[in-house]
Tab-separated table of C-alpha atoms in Angstrom:
chain	number	residue	atom	x	y	z
A	1	MET	CA	149.941	218.295	-92.233
A	2	LEU	CA	149.019	215.303	-90.176
A	3	ALA	CA	151.512	213.550	-87.921
A	4	VAL	CA	150.714	210.035	-86.865
A	5	ASP	CA	152.652	208.269	-84.132
A	6	LEU	CA	152.846	204.574	-84.751
A	7	SER	CA	154.171	201.884	-82.507
A	8	GLY	CA	153.755	198.743	-84.456
A	9	ASP	CA	150.172	199.513	-85.410
A	10	ALA	CA	148.902	200.573	-88.802
A	11	VAL	CA	146.890	203.311	-90.489
A	12	LYS	CA	145.240	203.472	-93.861
A	13	ALA	CA	146.086	206.588	-95.852
A	14	LYS	CA	145.448	208.004	-99.276
A	15	ASN	CA	147.965	206.665	-101.731
A	16	GLY	CA	150.987	208.922	-102.071
A	17	SER	CA	150.052	211.278	-99.268
A	18	MET	CA	153.117	210.553	-97.134
A	19	VAL	CA	155.476	213.535	-97.081
A	20	ALA	CA	157.974	212.465	-94.429
A	21	TYR	CA	158.535	209.952	-91.681
A	22	ASP	CA	161.063	209.045	-89.063
A	23	GLY	CA	161.558	205.622	-87.651
A	24	GLN	CA	160.739	202.460	-89.507
A	25	MET	CA	157.769	202.400	-91.838
A	26	ALA	CA	156.432	199.934	-94.294
A	27	PHE	CA	154.078	201.123	-97.021
A	28	LYS	CA	151.811	198.656	-98.683
A	29	LYS	CA	149.380	199.361	-101.476
A	30	MET	CA	145.977	198.055	-100.527
A	31	SER	CA	143.950	197.025	-103.482
A	32	GLY	CA	140.364	197.954	-102.921
A	33	GLY	CA	141.128	199.786	-99.691
A	34	GLY	CA	141.007	196.617	-97.652
A	35	GLU	CA	137.353	196.134	-98.339
A	36	GLY	CA	137.737	192.783	-99.946
A	37	LEU	CA	136.549	191.673	-103.309
A	38	ARG	CA	133.016	192.882	-102.794
A	39	GLY	CA	134.262	196.334	-101.798
A	40	MET	CA	136.452	196.516	-104.874
A	41	VAL	CA	133.609	195.667	-107.169
A	42	THR	CA	131.308	198.136	-105.467
A	43	ARG	CA	133.827	200.923	-105.783
A	44	ARG	CA	134.485	200.170	-109.399
A	45	LEU	CA	130.779	200.126	-110.131
A	46	THR	CA	129.970	203.306	-108.226
A	47	GLY	CA	132.942	205.324	-109.384
A	48	GLU	CA	133.701	206.189	-105.769
A	49	GLN	CA	137.297	205.133	-106.222
A	50	MET	CA	139.898	205.429	-103.584
A	51	THR	CA	143.480	204.289	-103.649
A	52	VAL	CA	144.693	203.447	-100.215
A	53	MET	CA	147.977	202.367	-98.741
A	54	GLU	CA	148.592	200.772	-95.411
A	55	VAL	CA	151.359	202.239	-93.308
A	56	GLN	CA	152.790	200.163	-90.529
A	57	GLY	CA	155.827	200.652	-88.349
A	58	HIS	CA	157.423	202.452	-85.446
A	59	GLY	CA	157.897	206.202	-85.408
A	60	THR	CA	156.107	209.231	-86.759
A	61	CYS	CA	154.675	209.478	-90.213
A	62	TYR	CA	153.593	212.765	-91.783
A	63	PHE	CA	150.766	212.988	-94.294
A	64	ALA	CA	149.642	215.944	-96.393
A	65	ASP	CA	147.816	216.550	-99.651
A	66	ARG	CA	147.809	219.736	-101.728
A	67	ALA	CA	148.216	221.939	-98.644
A	68	SER	CA	144.603	221.378	-97.710
A	69	GLU	CA	143.468	221.699	-94.153
A	70	ILE	CA	143.212	218.510	-92.099
A	71	ASN	CA	140.443	217.860	-89.604
A	72	LEU	CA	140.472	215.017	-87.157
A	73	VAL	CA	137.277	213.167	-86.448
A	74	ASN	CA	136.927	210.881	-83.460
A	75	LEU	CA	134.592	208.005	-84.043
A	76	HIS	CA	133.076	205.914	-81.303
A	77	GLY	CA	131.163	203.376	-83.245
A	78	GLU	CA	129.276	205.871	-85.348
A	79	LYS	CA	129.447	206.218	-89.086
A	80	LEU	CA	131.249	209.011	-90.922
A	81	TYR	CA	130.089	209.843	-94.420
A	82	VAL	CA	132.781	211.531	-96.455
A	83	GLU	CA	133.717	211.954	-100.095
A	84	SER	CA	136.592	209.634	-100.924
A	85	SER	CA	138.562	212.587	-102.285
A	86	ASN	CA	138.340	214.272	-98.889
A	87	LEU	CA	139.486	211.289	-96.867
A	88	LEU	CA	143.184	211.387	-96.004
A	89	CYS	CA	143.843	208.841	-93.342
A	90	THR	CA	142.026	206.445	-91.006
A	91	ASP	CA	143.000	204.109	-88.227
A	92	ALA	CA	143.441	200.632	-89.582
A	93	GLY	CA	140.671	199.430	-87.311
A	94	LEU	CA	138.056	201.534	-89.066
A	95	ARG	CA	135.948	199.921	-91.730
A	96	THR	CA	135.385	201.801	-94.946
A	97	GLY	CA	132.608	201.217	-97.376
A	98	THR	CA	130.456	202.780	-100.034
A	99	THR	CA	126.937	204.057	-99.784
A	100	PHE	CA	124.308	205.666	-101.911
A	101	THR	CA	123.757	209.358	-101.177
A	102	GLY	CA	120.741	210.091	-103.260
A	103	LEU	CA	120.148	213.245	-105.173
A	104	ARG	CA	122.676	215.293	-103.246
A	105	GLY	CA	125.578	213.667	-105.032
A	106	GLY	CA	124.198	214.599	-108.371
A	107	ALA	CA	124.203	218.281	-107.522
A	108	THR	CA	127.657	218.334	-106.015
A	109	GLY	CA	129.171	216.730	-109.039
A	110	ASN	CA	130.666	214.118	-106.767
A	111	GLY	CA	128.609	211.270	-108.014
A	112	LEU	CA	125.716	209.533	-106.409
A	113	PHE	CA	127.783	207.555	-103.942
A	114	THR	CA	129.956	208.387	-101.001
A	115	THR	CA	132.396	206.678	-98.680
A	116	THR	CA	131.558	205.605	-95.162
A	117	VAL	CA	133.988	205.117	-92.319
A	118	GLU	CA	132.776	203.054	-89.392
A	119	GLY	CA	134.154	201.830	-86.103
A	120	THR	CA	136.105	203.267	-83.221
A	121	GLY	CA	139.173	205.400	-83.832
A	122	GLN	CA	140.267	208.510	-85.619
A	123	ALA	CA	139.890	209.590	-89.188
A	124	ALA	CA	141.478	212.587	-90.870
A	125	ILE	CA	139.464	214.443	-93.491
A	126	MET	CA	140.661	217.208	-95.754
A	127	SER	CA	139.009	220.512	-96.497
A	128	ASP	CA	139.850	223.715	-98.313
A	129	GLY	CA	140.307	225.922	-95.253
A	130	PRO	CA	139.544	224.703	-91.729
A	131	ALA	CA	136.185	222.990	-91.554
A	132	VAL	CA	133.384	224.321	-89.400
A	133	VAL	CA	131.548	221.651	-87.469
A	134	LEU	CA	127.844	222.298	-87.142
A	135	ARG	CA	125.479	220.383	-84.929
A	136	VAL	CA	122.148	219.345	-86.299
A	137	SER	CA	119.380	218.542	-83.869
A	138	ALA	CA	115.684	217.954	-84.147
A	139	GLN	CA	114.791	221.635	-83.592
A	140	TYR	CA	117.631	222.966	-85.692
A	141	PRO	CA	117.845	221.496	-89.148
A	142	LEU	CA	120.711	222.810	-91.221
A	143	SER	CA	120.927	223.754	-94.866
A	144	VAL	CA	124.288	223.431	-96.542
A	145	ASP	CA	125.543	224.515	-99.911
A	146	PRO	CA	126.468	221.334	-101.795
A	147	GLY	CA	129.825	222.814	-102.781
A	148	ALA	CA	130.835	223.443	-99.183
A	149	TYR	CA	129.731	220.111	-97.699
A	150	ILE	CA	132.536	217.709	-96.915
A	151	ALA	CA	131.338	215.146	-94.403
A	152	HIS	CA	128.794	214.282	-91.760
A	153	THR	CA	128.311	211.877	-88.897
A	154	GLY	CA	125.321	210.709	-86.971
A	155	ASN	CA	121.816	209.815	-87.861
A	156	LEU	CA	120.916	212.438	-90.417
A	157	GLN	CA	118.424	212.508	-93.196
A	158	GLN	CA	119.408	214.472	-96.237
A	159	HIS	CA	116.888	216.267	-98.318
A	160	PHE	CA	117.681	217.912	-101.503
A	161	GLN	CA	116.064	221.274	-101.579
A	162	SER	CA	115.796	223.382	-104.623
A	163	GLY	CA	114.757	226.955	-105.027
A	164	VAL	CA	114.604	226.768	-108.758
A	165	ASN	CA	111.721	228.746	-110.134
A	166	PHE	CA	110.939	230.684	-113.237
A	167	ARG	CA	113.370	233.399	-112.163
A	168	THR	CA	116.248	230.967	-112.379
A	169	LEU	CA	115.322	230.260	-115.949
A	170	ILE	CA	115.349	233.879	-116.957
A	171	GLY	CA	118.772	234.427	-115.432
A	172	GLU	CA	117.554	235.983	-112.226
A	173	GLY	CA	118.652	233.088	-110.075
A	174	SER	CA	119.701	233.503	-106.498
A	175	GLY	CA	122.953	231.594	-106.816
A	176	GLU	CA	121.791	229.454	-103.929
A	177	ALA	CA	119.241	227.428	-105.785
A	178	PHE	CA	120.341	224.048	-104.451
A	179	GLN	CA	120.868	223.127	-100.854
A	180	ILE	CA	121.106	219.979	-98.840
A	181	ARG	CA	118.890	220.078	-95.810
A	182	PHE	CA	120.041	217.913	-92.921
A	183	GLU	CA	117.528	216.763	-90.362
A	184	GLY	CA	117.973	214.495	-87.370
A	185	GLU	CA	120.820	214.308	-84.911
A	186	GLY	CA	124.428	214.612	-85.933
A	187	LEU	CA	127.342	216.754	-87.019
A	188	VAL	CA	128.035	218.265	-90.400
A	189	TYR	CA	131.487	219.382	-91.573
A	190	VAL	CA	131.482	222.401	-93.854
A	191	GLN	CA	134.488	223.967	-95.555
A	192	PRO	CA	134.852	227.743	-96.056
A	193	SER	CA	135.083	227.380	-99.790
A	194	GLU	CA	132.914	226.044	-102.547
A	195	ARG	CA	133.779	223.418	-105.039
A	196	ASN	CA	132.537	224.002	-108.522
A	197	THR	CA	129.218	222.324	-108.682
A	198	VAL	CA	126.680	221.807	-111.346
A	199	GLY	CA	124.183	223.881	-109.429
A	200	GLY	CA	126.677	226.476	-108.252
A	201	ASP	CA	125.853	229.209	-110.700
A	202	VAL	CA	122.135	228.747	-110.872
B	1	MET	CA	134.652	255.929	-88.531
B	2	ASN	CA	136.067	252.704	-87.467
B	3	TYR	CA	137.350	249.986	-89.646
B	4	GLY	CA	139.529	247.420	-88.249
B	5	PRO	CA	138.455	243.932	-88.308
B	6	ALA	CA	135.459	244.187	-86.047
B	7	PRO	CA	135.749	241.970	-83.018
B	8	SER	CA	138.786	239.923	-83.620
B	9	TYR	CA	138.912	236.371	-84.764
B	10	GLY	CA	139.085	233.543	-82.415
B	11	PRO	CA	136.795	230.929	-81.200
B	12	GLY	CA	133.245	231.984	-80.748
B	13	PRO	CA	131.629	232.280	-77.370
B	14	GLY	CA	131.776	228.538	-77.158
B	15	GLY	CA	135.412	228.894	-76.179
B	16	GLY	CA	137.397	225.764	-76.177
B	17	PRO	CA	140.358	225.059	-78.361
B	18	GLY	CA	138.684	226.785	-81.255
B	19	PRO	CA	138.549	225.569	-84.776
B	20	GLY	CA	142.314	225.485	-85.114
B	21	PHE	CA	142.620	221.763	-85.002
B	22	GLY	CA	145.308	220.580	-82.768
B	23	GLY	CA	148.237	218.728	-84.123
B	24	PRO	CA	148.794	215.075	-83.890
B	25	GLY	CA	146.828	213.350	-81.270
B	26	GLY	CA	145.303	216.716	-80.380
B	27	PRO	CA	142.378	217.225	-78.062
B	28	GLY	CA	139.072	215.552	-78.619
B	29	GLY	CA	138.464	217.101	-81.977
B	30	PRO	CA	137.243	220.502	-83.024
B	31	THR	CA	134.623	222.685	-81.385
B	32	VAL	CA	131.155	221.722	-82.429
B	33	LEU	CA	128.927	224.665	-83.157
B	34	ASP	CA	125.181	224.871	-82.942
B	35	PRO	CA	122.854	227.838	-83.433
B	36	TYR	CA	123.521	229.021	-79.875
B	37	ALA	CA	127.269	228.697	-79.990
B	38	LEU	CA	127.601	230.472	-83.311
B	39	PRO	CA	128.531	234.120	-82.889
B	40	SER	CA	126.166	236.804	-84.064
B	41	ASP	CA	127.625	238.903	-86.877
B	42	ASP	CA	131.153	237.831	-86.096
B	43	ASN	CA	133.886	235.543	-87.316
B	44	VAL	CA	133.594	231.849	-86.550
B	45	ASN	CA	137.190	231.391	-87.604
B	46	PRO	CA	139.400	233.559	-89.800
B	47	TYR	CA	137.788	232.081	-92.901
B	48	THR	CA	134.149	231.921	-91.950
B	49	PHE	CA	131.748	234.638	-90.916
B	50	CYS	CA	128.389	234.182	-89.263
B	51	VAL	CA	125.514	236.569	-89.957
B	52	GLU	CA	122.446	236.560	-87.773
B	53	LEU	CA	119.216	237.441	-89.475
B	54	LYS	CA	116.184	238.387	-87.418
B	55	GLY	CA	113.650	239.164	-90.046
B	56	SER	CA	116.218	241.524	-91.512
B	57	GLN	CA	117.858	241.549	-94.897
B	58	TRP	CA	121.437	241.354	-96.079
B	59	PHE	CA	122.875	241.742	-99.524
B	60	LEU	CA	125.030	238.807	-100.412
B	61	GLN	CA	127.269	238.007	-103.323
B	62	LYS	CA	126.136	234.870	-105.095
B	63	GLY	CA	127.568	231.607	-103.924
B	64	LYS	CA	129.217	232.848	-100.733
B	65	MET	CA	126.723	231.217	-98.399
B	66	ILE	CA	128.018	227.852	-97.216
B	67	ALA	CA	125.398	226.845	-94.658
B	68	TYR	CA	122.548	228.208	-92.586
B	69	TYR	CA	120.269	227.396	-89.707
B	70	GLY	CA	116.692	228.597	-89.649
B	71	GLN	CA	114.486	229.871	-92.379
B	72	ILE	CA	116.298	232.030	-94.895
B	73	ASP	CA	115.250	232.887	-98.419
B	74	PHE	CA	117.591	233.909	-101.179
B	75	ASN	CA	116.196	235.966	-103.988
B	76	GLY	CA	117.777	237.524	-107.004
B	77	ILE	CA	118.026	241.286	-107.061
B	78	GLY	CA	115.434	241.541	-109.779
B	79	HIS	CA	112.652	240.411	-107.465
B	80	GLY	CA	109.905	243.000	-107.670
B	81	ARG	CA	109.416	242.935	-103.921
B	82	PHE	CA	112.837	244.481	-103.422
B	83	ASP	CA	112.177	247.614	-105.438
B	84	ARG	CA	112.132	249.859	-102.405
B	85	LEU	CA	115.214	248.231	-100.905
B	86	LEU	CA	117.149	248.521	-104.113
B	87	ARG	CA	116.218	252.151	-104.482
B	88	THR	CA	118.026	252.939	-101.250
B	89	SER	CA	120.891	250.490	-101.131
B	90	PHE	CA	121.823	249.105	-104.496
B	91	HIS	CA	123.069	251.314	-107.266
B	92	SER	CA	125.181	249.000	-109.350
B	93	PRO	CA	123.078	247.613	-112.151
B	94	LEU	CA	126.143	246.043	-113.717
B	95	HIS	CA	126.651	243.885	-110.648
B	96	ALA	CA	123.002	243.016	-110.167
B	97	SER	CA	123.417	239.513	-111.472
B	98	ASP	CA	126.091	238.794	-108.838
B	99	TRP	CA	124.048	239.791	-105.836
B	100	VAL	CA	121.154	238.295	-103.975
B	101	VAL	CA	119.107	239.370	-100.997
B	102	ALA	CA	118.996	237.037	-98.018
B	103	GLU	CA	116.061	237.497	-95.703
B	104	GLY	CA	114.446	235.554	-92.933
B	105	SER	CA	115.556	234.519	-89.511
B	106	GLY	CA	118.432	232.305	-88.583
B	107	LYS	CA	122.172	232.181	-88.734
B	108	MET	CA	124.030	232.038	-91.982
B	109	LEU	CA	127.686	231.192	-92.595
B	110	LEU	CA	129.605	233.035	-95.282
B	111	ALA	CA	132.955	232.086	-96.756
B	112	ASP	CA	134.877	232.587	-99.932
B	113	ARG	CA	137.422	230.149	-101.381
B	114	ALA	CA	139.068	229.743	-97.980
B	115	PHE	CA	140.235	233.357	-98.028
B	116	ASP	CA	140.464	235.454	-94.883
B	117	VAL	CA	137.135	237.045	-94.110
B	118	ASN	CA	136.606	240.139	-91.994
B	119	SER	CA	133.769	242.419	-91.135
B	120	TYR	CA	134.078	246.167	-91.064
B	121	ASP	CA	131.856	248.815	-89.552
B	122	LEU	CA	131.235	252.003	-91.409
B	123	ASP	CA	129.865	254.964	-89.537
B	124	GLU	CA	128.671	257.671	-91.902
B	125	GLY	CA	131.674	256.805	-93.968
B	126	ASN	CA	132.661	255.580	-97.370
B	127	LEU	CA	134.860	252.775	-98.461
B	128	THR	CA	135.830	251.572	-101.898
B	129	ILE	CA	136.696	247.947	-102.448
B	130	ARG	CA	137.569	245.600	-105.275
B	131	SER	CA	134.287	244.122	-106.446
B	132	GLY	CA	135.420	240.514	-106.128
B	133	ASN	CA	136.386	240.993	-102.473
B	134	LEU	CA	133.038	242.125	-101.132
B	135	LEU	CA	130.950	239.285	-99.740
B	136	ALA	CA	127.955	240.844	-98.070
B	137	TYR	CA	126.631	244.074	-96.599
B	138	GLN	CA	123.748	245.430	-94.591
B	139	PRO	CA	121.099	247.310	-96.526
B	140	SER	CA	121.749	250.366	-94.347
B	141	LEU	CA	124.765	250.830	-96.580
B	142	ALA	CA	124.401	251.921	-100.168
B	143	LEU	CA	126.437	250.087	-102.773
B	144	LYS	CA	127.585	252.158	-105.707
B	145	GLN	CA	129.973	251.579	-108.491
B	146	SER	CA	133.224	253.421	-108.099
B	147	ILE	CA	134.386	255.489	-111.033
B	148	VAL	CA	137.506	253.354	-110.841
B	149	PRO	CA	136.547	250.348	-112.957
B	150	GLY	CA	136.255	247.096	-111.044
B	151	PHE	CA	135.713	248.735	-107.678
B	152	LEU	CA	132.580	249.264	-105.631
B	153	THR	CA	131.937	251.986	-103.099
B	154	LEU	CA	129.902	251.566	-99.935
B	155	ILE	CA	128.429	254.676	-98.374
B	156	GLY	CA	126.545	255.046	-95.122
B	157	THR	CA	126.408	253.348	-91.753
B	158	GLY	CA	126.463	249.631	-91.275
B	159	LYS	CA	128.443	246.469	-91.452
B	160	PHE	CA	129.931	244.684	-94.402
B	161	VAL	CA	131.979	241.551	-94.897
B	162	ALA	CA	134.965	241.381	-97.206
B	163	ALA	CA	137.476	238.715	-98.131
B	164	SER	CA	141.166	239.098	-98.726
B	165	ASN	CA	143.923	236.757	-99.665
B	166	GLY	CA	145.823	236.762	-96.403
B	167	PRO	CA	145.094	239.181	-93.569
B	168	VAL	CA	144.302	242.790	-94.379
B	169	VAL	CA	146.885	245.459	-93.570
B	170	PHE	CA	145.766	249.022	-92.900
B	171	MET	CA	148.012	251.837	-94.083
B	172	GLU	CA	147.868	255.600	-93.951
B	173	PRO	CA	148.596	257.744	-96.986
B	174	PRO	CA	150.781	259.153	-98.434
B	175	LEU	CA	151.543	255.768	-99.835
B	176	ARG	CA	152.263	253.965	-103.063
B	177	VAL	CA	150.920	250.451	-103.358
B	178	ASP	CA	151.265	247.609	-105.764
B	179	PRO	CA	148.151	247.292	-107.911
B	180	GLN	CA	147.753	243.610	-107.108
B	181	ALA	CA	147.923	244.101	-103.348
B	182	LEU	CA	145.261	246.776	-103.207
B	183	VAL	CA	141.998	245.692	-101.626
B	184	GLY	CA	140.362	249.054	-101.149
B	185	TRP	CA	140.530	252.427	-99.536
B	186	ALA	CA	138.410	254.551	-97.256
B	187	ASP	CA	137.874	258.260	-96.970
B	188	CYS	CA	140.753	259.251	-99.181
B	189	PRO	CA	140.515	260.584	-102.689
B	190	SER	CA	140.808	258.080	-105.495
B	191	PRO	CA	144.238	256.766	-106.273
B	192	CYS	CA	146.261	257.802	-109.239
B	193	HIS	CA	148.702	255.792	-111.262
B	194	HIS	CA	152.339	256.345	-110.582
B	195	TYR	CA	154.991	255.256	-113.039
B	196	ASP	CA	158.660	255.242	-112.171
B	197	HIS	CA	160.810	257.601	-114.104
B	198	GLY	CA	162.575	254.837	-115.984
B	199	TYR	CA	159.274	253.854	-117.496
B	200	MET	CA	159.120	257.074	-119.381
B	201	GLN	CA	162.750	257.293	-120.372
B	202	GLY	CA	162.437	257.308	-124.095
B	203	VAL	CA	161.654	254.437	-126.403
B	204	MET	CA	164.094	252.145	-124.625
B	205	GLY	CA	162.240	252.512	-121.337
B	206	GLY	CA	159.050	251.502	-123.021
B	207	LEU	CA	160.622	248.561	-124.784
B	208	ARG	CA	162.212	247.392	-121.579
B	209	GLN	CA	158.887	247.370	-119.816
B	210	LEU	CA	157.210	245.569	-122.684
B	211	THR	CA	159.764	242.860	-123.146
B	212	GLY	CA	161.435	242.642	-119.776
B	213	ILE	CA	164.794	242.758	-121.613
B	214	GLY	CA	167.326	244.926	-119.871
B	215	GLY	CA	165.797	244.462	-116.491
B	216	ALA	CA	162.316	245.362	-115.396
B	217	SER	CA	161.676	244.993	-111.688
B	218	GLY	CA	157.967	244.532	-112.168
B	219	GLU	CA	157.401	247.332	-109.710
B	220	GLU	CA	157.548	250.301	-112.065
B	221	HIS	CA	153.859	250.924	-111.777
B	222	GLN	CA	152.110	251.704	-108.512
B	223	PHE	CA	148.956	253.279	-107.252
B	224	GLU	CA	149.576	256.441	-105.309
B	225	PHE	CA	147.349	257.592	-102.459
B	226	VAL	CA	147.528	261.017	-100.898
B	227	GLY	CA	145.360	262.863	-98.419
B	228	ALA	CA	143.726	261.629	-95.246
B	229	GLY	CA	142.210	258.184	-95.060
B	230	THR	CA	143.075	254.534	-94.870
B	231	VAL	CA	144.293	252.129	-97.518
B	232	LEU	CA	143.552	248.418	-97.230
B	233	LEU	CA	146.113	245.990	-98.548
B	234	GLN	CA	146.167	242.231	-98.718
B	235	SER	CA	149.343	240.429	-97.902
B	236	THR	CA	149.740	238.773	-101.247
B	237	GLU	CA	149.875	239.852	-104.827
B	238	LEU	CA	147.650	237.038	-105.910
B	239	LEU	CA	144.420	238.535	-107.147
B	240	MET	CA	141.096	236.973	-106.491
B	241	ALA	CA	139.232	235.966	-109.582
B	242	GLU	CA	136.841	238.667	-110.578
B	243	GLN	CA	133.667	238.148	-112.418
B	244	PRO	CA	133.494	240.136	-115.585
B	245	VAL	CA	130.737	242.671	-115.336
B	246	GLY	CA	129.070	244.671	-118.005
B	247	GLN	CA	130.406	247.872	-119.398
B	248	VAL	CA	129.504	251.248	-118.082
B	249	GLN	CA	127.230	253.098	-120.403
B	250	ALA	CA	129.303	255.098	-122.808
B	251	ALA	CA	128.948	258.785	-122.218
B	252	ALA	CA	131.284	261.680	-122.591
B	253	GLY	CA	133.434	262.011	-119.507
B	254	VAL	CA	132.810	258.543	-118.080
B	255	PRO	CA	136.190	256.991	-117.344
B	256	GLY	CA	136.944	253.963	-119.390
B	257	HIS	CA	134.252	254.511	-121.930
B	258	GLY	CA	134.130	258.130	-122.874
B	259	GLN	CA	135.729	259.570	-125.933
B	260	GLY	CA	139.379	260.427	-125.665
B	261	PRO	CA	140.504	263.971	-126.297
B	262	LEU	CA	141.436	263.142	-129.867
B	263	GLY	CA	138.298	261.203	-130.436
B	264	GLN	CA	139.970	257.797	-130.220
B	265	GLN	CA	138.348	254.968	-128.335
B	266	LEU	CA	139.949	254.385	-124.939
B	267	GLY	CA	138.445	250.943	-124.532
B	268	VAL	CA	141.765	249.126	-124.427
B	269	PRO	CA	144.076	250.416	-121.727
B	270	ARG	CA	147.288	251.645	-123.291
B	271	MET	CA	150.507	251.593	-121.354
B	272	PRO	CA	152.872	254.396	-122.098
B	273	GLY	CA	155.620	252.760	-124.034
B	274	GLN	CA	153.273	250.554	-125.941
B	275	LEU	CA	154.424	250.513	-129.526
B	276	GLY	CA	151.156	251.814	-130.818
B	277	ASP	CA	151.800	255.059	-129.035
B	278	LEU	CA	155.253	255.559	-130.478
B	279	GLN	CA	154.166	258.347	-132.714
B	280	ARG	CA	152.972	260.340	-129.769
B	281	ARG	CA	156.371	260.034	-128.163
B	282	PHE	CA	157.872	261.679	-131.182
B	283	GLY	CA	155.320	264.386	-131.033
B	284	LEU	CA	153.607	263.349	-134.233
């Protein structure tokens, strides 16, 4: 559960994720997540939909969603890439948007697009079990199972790497045929659980 | 031998607040791990385990790897190169399609559906575990199928990683355990079924169990362990999904698939009190 102390300021949160609050709160549905008309159209087109409400007031507001673990990410001007389904709450000052992820999305079954969060402030992302934060640097690229990936920050290039060979086709697959390889400088958030993915059983 | 969650959980050598994210307005976010900060063959947090490979090999259940640093290859068990390895450490052809061999050098993170993960050290010992709970093991251990269907036995010296729904509790026999809470057992003879007396009290006892009418506590059936050893329990009765595996080759005397004493097929487990067995209750 996430507790947010508000004193007149606002946060953006996933629609319906409030479980309790004390003090005075106002909840306002934000069409298009506050991204304006262009953002709305982009989200509709990309299928990366996200229903967001704006919470403003004085007091403490508690957010939770399906008992999943909540991880706080501090942003200082960098960009956080996260699946919209994993994004719980952001400071109102953070800008959200949509971006193309390339082939990775296809394998995770999450679509080809993902959500970006940009600016300075905190964002709360959800994971099944506490996320492990792994640093990627030039010498140490990281390979991640698409089903366990939840988010990343920093300047990272994603490569889709596939170990599919004739063995996969005859049912002798390794079960780890698809991975995302991250190169560059940044952080990757990984959850200790795997979503069902298209490539998961191969 | 020594089981017991090998070095306890907790933040890796990196220290710091650990991956238990602080509450509201907590410290500056979670610990960030890199290949140096990751522990070697230890828990990163209660749900994630890190294996260090230095040109060595580990057996791994499919789909339990969530991320890795370095150069690691995953190959299905059927790979011809592994013939020698399989001869010494893998004796469960029915589970072959669920297992892969990881080899290379680097650090690899293992996790399973956000369940608790622990490593155990076996020293010239044996341990039997529910097949769905075993994540990975060192090839110095030999994996064999237990004669109890759905369980696997590890024999030898080495380390293995297992998942449980909630922390594992270690108990000493004599002990009766709920079938759903059983994770595995070490060193002691195989368990036997134990049915409460009421279960066997005539036709009515059977009917009561079948229908639940007249009060069934749901605890009439337990597994009983006797002798010296350790029994591993998980702290929930929620079972982990198990992958169906093939059938053991039918042969006389093989539990589950042999011929019954009267020549009837024992393929379907029959509870005492099941209506189909009524005639035997009457001695017919």
